[in-house]
XYZ file of C-alpha atoms in Angstrom:
726
model
C -27.257 36.335 252.431
C -26.556 38.435 255.331
C -27.234 37.093 258.061
C -28.783 39.633 260.488
C -31.401 39.681 257.645
C -31.325 35.407 257.841
C -31.947 34.925 261.216
C -34.968 37.579 261.509
C -36.248 35.646 258.550
C -35.748 31.829 260.335
C -36.828 33.525 263.215
C -40.628 35.011 261.565
C -41.350 32.046 259.824
C -40.808 29.518 262.824
C -43.022 31.631 264.662
C -46.316 32.107 261.408
C -45.877 28.155 261.305
C -46.006 27.559 265.321
C -49.151 29.699 265.490
C -50.661 28.547 262.489
C -50.259 25.105 264.511
C -51.849 27.102 267.226
C -54.899 28.679 264.556
C -55.269 24.687 263.228
C -55.797 22.491 266.554
C -58.509 24.801 267.747
C -59.967 25.635 264.225
C -60.692 21.272 263.880
C -61.605 21.369 267.697
C -64.009 24.015 267.439
C -65.603 22.897 263.837
C -64.445 19.144 263.349
C -61.748 17.984 261.138
C -63.691 17.577 257.843
C -64.872 21.258 257.560
C -65.200 22.449 254.082
C -62.078 24.974 253.914
C -61.313 27.706 250.895
C -60.464 31.094 249.442
C -64.111 32.151 247.828
C -65.324 31.336 244.133
C -61.151 29.252 243.471
C -61.193 25.817 241.876
C -56.847 26.240 242.743
C -58.341 25.258 246.420
C -54.912 27.213 248.876
C -53.046 28.770 245.724
C -49.849 28.878 247.396
C -50.156 25.567 248.946
C -51.259 23.932 245.359
C -49.145 25.805 242.975
C -46.085 24.160 244.784
C -46.423 21.134 246.391
C -49.589 19.730 244.293
C -51.474 19.626 247.939
C -55.168 20.432 247.430
C -56.488 21.220 250.833
C -60.543 21.117 250.818
C -60.986 20.194 254.795
C -59.666 21.500 257.934
C -57.749 17.762 258.004
C -56.426 18.858 254.289
C -53.922 21.291 256.533
C -52.488 18.882 258.281
C -50.180 18.391 255.468
C -48.837 21.448 254.352
C -48.509 22.706 257.507
C -46.085 19.274 258.481
C -43.939 20.576 255.682
C -43.758 23.739 256.473
C -42.755 22.283 259.751
C -39.409 20.311 257.335
C -38.768 23.539 255.694
C -37.652 25.706 258.677
C -33.812 26.546 258.436
C -31.885 26.397 261.981
C -31.854 29.710 263.975
C -28.417 30.783 263.834
C -26.604 31.040 266.201
C -24.194 33.605 268.018
C -20.768 31.333 267.032
C -21.916 29.834 263.361
C -21.779 31.740 260.497
C -22.635 29.635 257.473
C -24.374 30.476 253.665
C -28.706 31.227 254.704
C -29.546 31.395 251.012
C -31.147 28.021 250.687
C -32.397 27.721 254.700
C -34.199 31.582 254.389
C -35.302 31.084 250.801
C -36.675 27.092 252.486
C -38.513 29.264 256.078
C -40.084 31.536 253.933
C -42.161 28.888 251.901
C -42.626 27.787 254.627
C -43.641 31.404 255.979
C -46.223 31.627 253.064
C -48.167 27.890 253.558
C -48.714 28.860 256.949
C -49.677 32.375 256.459
C -52.212 30.726 253.547
C -53.575 27.943 256.324
C -54.051 31.128 258.563
C -56.171 32.575 255.882
C -57.932 29.750 255.263
C -59.035 29.445 258.854
C -60.451 32.552 259.111
C -62.909 32.022 256.579
C -63.696 29.074 258.591
C -63.716 30.515 262.665
C -63.102 34.097 261.847
C -62.421 36.339 262.310
C -63.414 37.103 258.236
C -61.314 38.537 256.085
C -63.007 40.575 254.587
C -63.637 44.069 256.582
C -63.957 47.085 256.112
C -61.802 48.645 253.676
C -60.074 44.924 253.359
C -61.366 42.804 250.474
C -59.515 39.320 250.848
C -58.774 36.441 248.567
C -59.073 37.527 245.024
C -61.756 34.370 243.399
C -61.166 33.083 239.982
C -63.650 35.786 238.246
C -61.348 38.464 238.942
C -58.250 36.089 238.975
C -58.941 35.753 234.853
C -59.776 38.508 234.307
C -57.248 40.771 235.696
C -54.202 37.660 235.571
C -55.034 38.243 231.397
C -53.405 42.047 231.554
C -49.514 40.499 233.165
C -49.718 38.119 230.427
C -50.476 40.872 227.581
C -48.826 43.128 229.392
C -51.100 45.741 230.285
C -50.288 45.444 233.812
C -46.792 45.063 233.856
C -46.699 44.102 237.575
C -47.272 44.884 241.163
C -46.558 46.311 243.604
C -46.426 43.802 247.108
C -46.434 46.692 249.418
C -46.354 46.042 253.643
C -46.332 48.471 256.574
C -47.446 52.449 256.227
C -45.962 55.753 254.620
C -44.553 58.079 257.172
C -47.673 60.273 256.566
C -50.817 59.751 253.789
C -49.653 62.732 251.808
C -46.218 60.293 251.248
C -48.411 56.970 250.460
C -51.060 59.258 247.839
C -47.887 60.321 246.254
C -45.826 56.501 246.209
C -50.057 55.644 245.116
C -50.525 57.202 242.075
C -46.922 57.169 241.045
C -47.463 52.756 240.685
C -50.938 54.149 238.879
C -49.036 56.076 236.439
C -46.514 53.283 235.319
C -50.234 50.957 235.778
C -48.802 48.806 238.414
C -50.869 46.571 240.301
C -50.632 48.193 244.448
C -51.562 45.175 246.481
C -51.201 45.990 250.223
C -51.336 44.241 253.529
C -49.323 44.349 256.569
C -49.462 47.229 258.638
C -46.910 49.795 259.930
C -46.993 50.839 264.130
C -51.042 49.596 263.450
C -51.364 51.925 259.950
C -51.927 50.360 256.957
C -51.087 51.716 253.781
C -54.174 51.683 252.616
C -55.974 53.251 256.048
C -53.565 56.063 254.758
C -55.002 56.337 250.759
C -57.900 55.644 252.213
C -57.681 59.088 254.798
C -56.666 61.211 251.806
C -60.694 60.009 250.073
C -58.367 57.976 247.471
C -61.195 55.087 245.430
C -59.892 51.872 246.355
C -60.205 48.224 244.835
C -59.461 46.730 241.732
C -60.761 48.697 239.055
C -58.559 51.702 240.511
C -55.903 48.641 240.684
C -54.669 49.149 244.694
C -56.071 45.753 246.283
C -56.308 46.273 249.901
C -56.075 42.401 250.814
C -55.633 42.889 254.613
C -54.369 44.918 257.487
C -52.075 42.435 258.347
C -48.543 41.023 257.102
C -50.074 37.359 257.097
C -52.646 39.117 254.174
C -49.873 39.032 251.314
C -49.972 35.683 251.509
C -52.309 36.657 248.715
C -50.457 38.038 246.262
C -47.917 35.239 245.765
C -51.309 33.599 245.411
C -52.180 36.141 242.900
C -48.875 35.214 241.134
C -48.704 31.459 241.950
C -52.969 31.230 240.116
C -51.030 33.016 236.953
C -48.835 30.438 235.808
C -51.228 27.903 236.261
C -53.683 29.706 234.180
C -52.060 31.532 232.103
C -48.639 29.664 231.945
C -50.031 25.639 231.908
C -47.486 25.076 234.971
C -48.971 21.960 236.743
C -49.794 22.074 240.288
C -46.892 20.538 242.488
C -44.678 22.151 239.463
C -42.646 23.809 241.993
C -40.121 25.025 240.491
C -41.515 26.106 237.447
C -44.365 27.749 238.819
C -40.978 29.642 241.011
C -38.862 30.214 237.403
C -42.080 31.646 235.945
C -42.867 34.043 238.303
C -39.628 34.920 237.883
C -39.169 35.155 234.489
C -43.542 36.648 233.681
C -44.847 37.920 236.775
C -42.729 41.272 237.806
C -43.819 41.899 241.287
C -41.835 43.263 243.902
C -42.036 43.813 247.572
C -41.766 47.636 248.882
C -41.762 48.140 252.567
C -42.819 50.959 254.183
C -41.996 51.382 258.056
C -40.162 48.531 260.984
C -39.118 45.909 259.298
C -39.875 43.196 261.511
C -39.118 39.102 261.867
C -42.512 38.728 260.614
C -41.626 40.959 257.624
C -38.593 39.350 257.467
C -39.625 36.318 256.834
C -43.131 37.331 254.129
C -40.066 38.587 252.097
C -38.335 35.505 252.200
C -41.556 33.445 250.704
C -41.653 36.935 247.949
C -37.479 36.167 247.012
C -38.699 32.465 246.791
C -40.453 33.717 243.909
C -38.071 35.930 242.260
C -39.881 38.844 243.895
C -37.088 41.559 245.982
C -37.509 44.164 248.759
C -36.738 47.414 248.618
C -36.740 49.407 252.428
C -37.347 52.802 253.370
C -35.917 52.000 256.657
C -31.698 51.691 256.604
C -32.039 47.565 256.983
C -29.017 45.263 256.132
C -28.972 44.399 251.596
C -28.567 41.308 249.950
C -27.179 42.933 246.133
C -25.883 40.124 244.751
C -27.968 38.802 242.152
C -29.052 35.338 241.676
C -32.749 33.959 242.741
C -33.254 37.298 242.171
C -33.328 38.468 238.305
C -31.588 41.604 239.751
C -30.851 42.930 243.751
C -32.781 40.793 246.859
C -32.810 43.316 248.750
C -32.388 47.299 248.477
C -32.336 49.383 251.697
C -32.634 53.490 252.884
C -34.208 54.820 249.720
C -36.276 57.927 249.892
C -39.870 58.176 249.257
C -39.262 59.934 246.363
C -37.113 57.737 244.565
C -38.447 54.670 245.871
C -41.082 53.313 242.616
C -38.056 53.662 240.387
C -35.972 52.076 242.462
C -37.718 48.887 242.734
C -39.026 49.119 239.224
C -34.953 49.022 238.608
C -34.057 46.139 240.203
C -36.899 44.441 239.427
C -35.639 44.327 236.184
C -39.394 45.319 234.777
C -39.935 47.758 231.300
C -42.708 50.025 232.274
C -44.077 51.212 228.220
C -45.485 54.864 227.929
C -48.430 53.434 225.898
C -50.063 56.450 224.534
C -47.140 59.361 223.801
C -48.263 62.511 226.048
C -49.248 64.700 223.591
C -51.609 66.655 221.499
C -51.068 65.738 218.393
C -51.909 62.983 216.435
C -48.723 60.002 216.541
C -47.876 57.804 214.122
C -46.712 56.257 211.573
C -48.614 57.446 208.364
C -47.292 60.921 209.675
C -43.027 59.710 208.673
C -43.172 61.212 205.206
C -44.613 63.739 205.830
C -43.585 67.807 204.985
C -43.740 70.693 206.618
C -43.209 73.697 203.756
C -42.831 77.409 203.764
C -46.904 78.014 203.599
C -47.584 75.999 206.480
C -44.283 76.433 208.785
C -44.408 78.282 212.447
C -40.515 77.678 213.116
C -37.254 75.269 212.443
C -34.598 74.231 213.992
C -30.752 73.380 212.632
C -30.882 73.788 208.346
C -28.376 76.566 207.981
C -31.436 78.492 209.937
C -29.343 77.597 213.373
C -27.632 75.257 215.247
C -29.103 71.899 215.828
C -27.565 69.175 217.367
C -28.249 65.757 219.118
C -26.967 63.538 221.417
C -27.539 60.364 223.325
C -25.729 59.665 226.505
C -25.433 55.960 228.118
C -25.337 56.540 232.154
C -25.570 55.428 235.521
C -28.660 53.925 237.092
C -28.542 56.599 239.999
C -27.590 59.638 237.238
C -30.782 59.248 235.039
C -34.546 60.051 236.417
C -36.683 58.607 233.971
C -39.874 60.125 233.092
C -37.716 63.826 233.675
C -37.922 66.076 230.827
C -37.539 69.741 230.329
C -36.381 72.909 228.177
C -33.428 74.846 229.349
C -34.120 78.415 227.851
C -37.233 79.884 225.194
C -39.997 77.496 224.787
C -41.099 77.445 220.479
C -44.739 78.858 221.675
C -43.192 82.117 223.059
C -42.157 83.093 219.451
C -43.403 84.961 217.339
C -43.574 83.162 213.508
C -41.655 82.145 211.783
C -40.170 81.142 214.629
C -35.616 80.707 214.515
C -34.098 78.976 217.704
C -30.157 77.207 218.420
C -31.997 73.491 219.122
C -29.330 70.857 221.384
C -30.917 66.951 222.373
C -29.622 65.674 225.051
C -31.106 61.860 225.534
C -29.498 60.449 229.054
C -30.691 56.709 228.944
C -29.623 54.277 231.446
C -29.715 50.416 231.663
C -28.854 47.449 233.194
C -28.195 45.805 229.552
C -27.402 49.045 228.167
C -24.011 49.544 226.592
C -21.531 52.657 224.513
C -22.280 51.403 221.981
C -25.799 51.041 221.436
C -25.467 55.391 221.913
C -25.430 56.329 218.449
C -28.226 52.720 217.274
C -30.405 54.263 219.604
C -29.584 58.406 218.518
C -30.241 57.569 215.266
C -33.976 56.209 215.507
C -34.869 60.589 216.523
C -35.530 60.481 213.178
C -38.283 58.630 212.306
C -39.804 58.852 215.844
C -40.450 62.508 215.765
C -40.833 62.522 212.057
C -44.235 60.459 213.630
C -45.952 63.684 214.889
C -48.501 64.790 212.798
C -46.799 68.132 211.611
C -43.103 68.379 212.917
C -41.038 67.593 210.107
C -37.313 66.191 210.524
C -34.459 65.623 208.155
C -30.829 64.263 209.294
C -28.358 63.657 212.277
C -25.813 64.821 215.047
C -24.918 68.699 214.504
C -26.904 68.866 211.303
C -30.952 68.183 212.257
C -33.194 69.982 210.406
C -36.563 69.774 212.819
C -39.563 72.184 210.558
C -42.408 73.379 212.655
C -46.376 73.780 211.697
C -48.426 76.627 212.515
C -50.878 73.753 213.166
C -49.201 72.272 215.155
C -48.752 74.598 217.280
C -52.309 75.862 216.941
C -52.912 72.182 218.449
C -50.377 72.622 221.767
C -47.382 71.824 220.133
C -43.877 72.478 222.798
C -40.490 71.844 222.500
C -40.724 69.608 225.276
C -43.028 67.603 223.460
C -40.256 66.093 221.589
C -38.953 64.882 225.089
C -42.518 63.362 225.714
C -41.738 61.412 222.266
C -38.317 60.206 222.623
C -38.846 58.737 226.608
C -42.115 57.708 225.442
C -41.216 55.915 221.929
C -37.375 54.424 223.901
C -39.010 52.727 225.689
C -41.391 51.160 224.491
C -38.846 50.016 221.227
C -36.139 49.195 223.168
C -36.634 47.465 226.355
C -34.057 45.374 226.215
C -31.608 47.678 226.882
C -33.524 50.776 227.770
C -34.751 51.258 231.811
C -34.641 54.806 232.195
C -35.108 57.455 229.629
C -34.417 61.364 230.970
C -34.492 63.743 228.375
C -32.733 68.215 227.989
C -33.249 70.033 225.683
C -31.149 73.495 225.482
C -32.047 76.376 223.100
C -30.301 78.714 224.835
C -26.841 79.587 222.683
C -23.797 79.348 224.121
C -25.488 76.346 226.411
C -27.271 74.678 222.328
C -22.775 75.788 221.286
C -20.985 73.825 224.558
C -23.562 70.913 223.982
C -22.550 70.743 220.582
C -18.462 70.221 221.214
C -19.141 68.051 223.586
C -21.557 65.737 220.864
C -18.985 66.026 218.578
C -16.279 64.077 220.697
C -18.529 61.462 221.069
C -19.193 61.433 217.559
C -15.348 61.560 216.577
C -15.155 58.901 219.279
C -17.419 56.415 217.540
C -16.325 56.716 214.730
C -12.542 55.861 215.793
C -13.963 52.695 216.561
C -14.096 51.539 212.756
C -9.956 51.826 212.743
C -8.817 49.084 210.779
C -11.876 46.886 209.454
C -11.256 46.391 205.390
C -14.684 45.751 204.004
C -12.468 42.246 202.139
C -12.099 41.184 205.855
C -15.916 41.057 206.441
C -19.242 38.520 204.178
C -21.415 40.646 205.393
C -22.265 43.975 204.776
C -25.818 46.284 206.925
C -28.362 47.827 204.912
C -30.395 51.524 206.789
C -34.181 51.808 205.966
C -34.937 54.334 207.947
C -34.776 56.929 205.776
C -37.713 55.199 204.044
C -40.388 56.860 204.566
C -39.055 59.899 202.448
C -37.236 57.737 200.134
C -39.312 55.092 199.796
C -36.714 52.953 197.269
C -33.681 54.328 198.826
C -31.420 51.626 200.688
C -28.315 52.250 202.725
C -25.935 49.965 201.960
C -23.026 50.297 205.580
C -19.689 48.438 204.521
C -16.996 49.184 207.478
C -15.001 51.398 204.748
C -17.970 53.121 204.207
C -20.414 54.735 206.773
C -24.245 55.454 206.287
C -24.445 58.400 203.824
C -26.043 59.966 207.424
C -22.747 60.277 209.327
C -25.305 58.842 212.138
C -24.633 54.846 211.761
C -20.869 53.014 210.445
C -20.858 48.432 209.709
C -20.457 48.308 213.792
C -23.076 50.677 214.609
C -25.278 48.055 212.257
C -24.511 45.173 213.410
C -24.649 46.009 217.149
C -28.526 47.756 215.796
C -29.271 44.362 213.946
C -28.791 42.474 217.495
C -31.224 44.878 219.418
C -33.734 44.642 216.987
C -33.236 41.695 214.016
C -36.559 42.945 212.641
C -35.433 46.852 212.628
C -34.312 48.577 209.976
C -30.584 47.047 209.782
C -30.513 44.376 208.520
C -27.167 41.465 207.409
C -25.986 41.897 203.282
C -24.199 38.541 202.096
C -21.599 39.473 200.233
C -22.328 36.671 197.945
C -20.220 36.115 195.350
C -17.526 38.916 193.629
C -19.395 40.350 190.288
C -16.420 43.314 189.994
C -14.277 43.612 193.327
C -12.913 46.981 191.341
C -16.175 48.989 191.555
C -17.720 47.093 194.432
C -20.185 44.559 192.532
C -21.388 41.416 194.482
C -24.642 39.601 193.679
C -25.413 38.575 197.188
C -25.491 43.383 197.607
C -27.313 42.445 193.884
C -30.430 40.685 194.852
C -30.808 42.478 198.723
C -30.806 46.453 197.476
C -33.484 44.584 194.339
C -35.578 43.060 197.408
C -35.718 45.903 199.340
C -35.928 48.559 196.739
C -39.210 46.598 195.857
C -37.437 46.192 192.074
C -36.562 49.306 191.135
C -32.923 48.859 191.281
C -30.689 46.592 191.176
C -26.959 46.956 190.928
C -24.922 48.411 193.651
C -21.596 49.360 192.853
C -20.011 50.760 196.035
C -16.611 52.607 195.266
C -18.453 54.425 192.167
C -19.956 58.078 190.895
C -20.269 57.285 187.421
C -21.650 54.237 187.087
C -25.611 52.435 189.800
C -24.029 54.989 192.384
C -25.314 54.106 195.540
C -29.359 55.828 195.891
C -30.082 58.618 198.842
C -32.617 59.873 200.646
C -32.483 63.449 202.338
C -30.354 63.027 205.072
C -26.688 62.580 203.258
C -24.044 64.877 205.109
C -21.928 66.103 201.874
C -23.132 66.355 197.769
C -20.257 65.083 195.760
C -20.677 66.034 192.074
C -18.890 65.293 189.182
C -16.773 68.453 187.507
C -16.367 67.157 184.035
C -13.738 69.547 182.991
C -11.507 69.404 186.579
C -11.376 65.902 185.885
C -12.263 65.426 189.404
C -15.225 65.179 191.775
C -16.024 68.601 194.098
C -18.033 67.938 197.775
C -20.092 69.699 199.505
C -21.720 69.694 202.827
C -25.290 71.598 204.282
C -23.483 74.429 205.694
C -22.311 75.578 202.738
C -25.401 78.270 201.819
C -23.526 79.463 198.426
C -22.809 78.686 194.728
C -21.462 76.023 194.041
C -18.744 75.497 191.345
C -21.482 72.430 189.663
C -23.026 75.848 188.542
C -25.683 74.655 191.487
C -26.227 75.295 195.127
C -26.700 72.648 198.497
C -30.211 72.759 197.811
C -30.639 72.575 193.899
C -28.047 69.342 194.106
C -29.792 67.980 197.281
C -33.175 67.966 194.613
C -30.927 66.379 192.075
C -29.723 63.219 194.090
C -32.075 62.388 197.142
C -35.479 61.228 196.896
C -34.011 57.112 195.985
C -32.964 57.058 192.510
C -29.860 56.889 190.974
C -27.765 59.190 189.383
C -24.797 58.861 187.640
C -22.042 62.252 189.008
C -23.524 62.695 191.970
C -23.470 60.464 195.158
C -24.535 61.362 199.225
C -22.196 60.536 202.021
C -21.004 60.790 205.675
C -18.565 63.612 205.545
C -15.320 60.850 206.825
C -16.644 58.393 204.241
C -14.186 60.917 202.414
C -11.506 60.269 204.470
C -11.867 56.023 203.227
C -9.863 54.196 201.492
C -12.790 52.656 199.088
C -14.177 56.510 197.964
C -14.882 56.777 194.516
C -12.444 54.555 194.606
C -13.136 52.892 190.741
C -12.765 56.177 189.380
C -9.107 57.475 191.183
C -9.925 58.007 194.422
C -8.937 61.108 197.005
C -6.986 62.168 193.955
C -10.049 63.414 191.840
C -10.773 66.028 194.863
C -11.025 68.939 193.449
C -13.035 71.496 196.197
C -14.693 71.662 199.250
C -15.411 74.200 201.554
C -13.392 76.453 203.194
C -15.151 75.518 206.475
C -15.367 72.099 205.409
C -11.097 71.385 204.544
C -10.611 72.560 208.173
C -12.869 70.708 210.248
C -11.407 67.183 208.534
C -8.813 68.264 208.437
C -6.365 65.772 209.817
C -8.152 63.043 208.500
C -8.208 64.411 205.191
C -4.068 64.769 205.769
C -3.522 61.465 206.806
C -4.764 60.294 203.703
C -3.259 62.698 200.752
C -0.597 61.424 202.333
C -1.749 58.231 202.973
C -1.473 58.733 198.425
C 1.742 60.059 198.337
C 0.667 63.804 197.175
C 1.080 64.807 201.001
C 0.644 68.548 199.846
C -3.372 67.999 198.631
C -4.857 70.025 201.300
C -3.366 73.024 199.548
C -4.464 71.988 195.943
C -7.691 70.995 196.641
C -9.230 74.442 195.357
C -12.308 75.638 197.717
C -15.178 79.385 198.195
C -11.537 82.416 198.414
C -10.113 80.967 195.321
C -12.459 79.690 193.093
C -16.111 79.774 192.408
C -16.871 78.485 188.787
C -15.983 74.713 186.657
C -13.671 77.018 184.635
C -11.778 78.388 188.267
C -11.005 75.332 189.505
C -9.518 74.576 186.580
C -7.365 77.369 186.443
C -5.884 76.470 190.376
C -5.786 73.108 189.308
C -3.005 73.622 186.995
C -1.663 76.695 188.797
C -0.176 73.978 191.642
C -0.395 70.922 190.102
C -3.442 69.451 191.376
C -3.194 65.391 190.761
C -5.994 64.612 189.274
C -4.747 66.771 185.732
C -3.118 63.297 185.016
C -5.582 61.164 185.847
C -7.262 59.163 183.078
C -10.138 60.895 181.598
C -12.944 60.112 184.133
C -16.017 60.501 181.044
């Protein structure tokens, strides 16, 4: 605790308690000790005193006991020669301040001047408490800002108030700077004040902020079921359930410090625009206690961050209908206005963890041409970069959040999303464009849904969409480095060393019967999720798309079949699948949706398999193009002899190991071979065939199965000496 803040707060508390004592004496002299006193229309007496002490103030003489308690709680004002840990003394002095302030406000209802005057409303009655308090419980009001003082000018005040309103926060105003209150500034600009607009002017004196703390105390008793006098649970409830904070504008004097100390006792931090001492360690508040020198255009976001408040966007600001019903919608050729990715252009997606100060929440920017500026059928390159900051965000969570792009974007009417990472493909319908859809609305979707779906880890989300070719390629290179780093985390972990695999059902909107089973040695067929990602995803959201799959009893270790896995896929596919042999392409292979990076297909005459990726548009030795193969492999059905896979599965020891594994690979596109060369070479050496990459045919030497066989015989491919696959 800063000695400067402690000294000021304790000094302020002494002054306020002394003032309350004088005011109480004046009131008793004027009205007598039995004069009734209460905030209007409430059964909670003076609520802060009632909540924290259990004492019922019904007449003036009832104020003597809590005021004496306040005097006892006052800490000794620190001297220049004495240095101590001041936290306890300062917080006690803060509570003493609240008691004294509430007594003074109660006296005003007895002898004046009335708290209700001009634009100022005074204490909220129980009818307002019941009506508005429930909003704090159901989340429609995520919290409140107690604004003390005034902005440097009315225009700045309006901007701060509007930003708080946009976050659905209540704004409780009391206290002034040089005689001007924040509420006065709003009124001057014609802003409508009152409970209906959530801009509530309590009082022009700082003592009126005790109404804010009283409102919070009543919420704990009314909605939290905490008993009056149970001060520990009253304060605990407010810290954990009422997400409030103090915004201190302008000079902070001793009485404001004392009031802030009372708020900190509730777990409500103070964020100031002036250069006051800071209290950054966490403890009583969720995070920092006092943060200062925050610019006015950053102060709301900083307050939300420091309080640990989760503000969700309840309505996604896009011109299209949005919901799960649209996830499986296809955008056909006749309906198409424009597309990004596929084989027509580059499209990649990247989610990056960033520090709090590096992310401006809600900032959405399109760098390059917009889709609605194009003529149909438009083709644009696209790189979607989402920067996420959060107190509990981790690098391990990046791919989990990134993979959500698929179903989040698909939920918009008239928008189709397939793939992920650097093979994403987005199609936009004519009807969507006619309704006003732009690429920036993808940013609106991702911002809103990541905050609302992952409130425990995402505090701030910023989205940039690039459509300039050079910039897209630059992002693509950065993304591929990050993809590789993520994939390398799993090195050394084997299927046999774990008892649990993980499922992924993200793509069931397109393939209802498909169930992806992710093992340490077999990543998801989309290439975006590995076993560690599935584990982390389940930790984040146990009800989400990634579930633990207990392996259970071994049925066939060689082919990769376990009783627990079979039971899970039967349930998850609604009985359409009964068995899975994880290491086989010929018997009960894993199903596919449409998001696979590559397709593996049997070439019987060559006694091996070919692999083709999305970027290859030519004819393959199977006699089918990638598109034709995709139609056979996708849809959530088991197709023996065909397999959708993530490209890094080609370097796994478990790659079709039931049929002989890596040495069965006889053909692949040359660009894919080059891109995966290091991984493939390492696997070739591992299986004792160091020159095998030169023996794998590509489109430059073979486009038919017989040409593949001729090449294999010429170079001595090891598959020729293996047992027949069929």
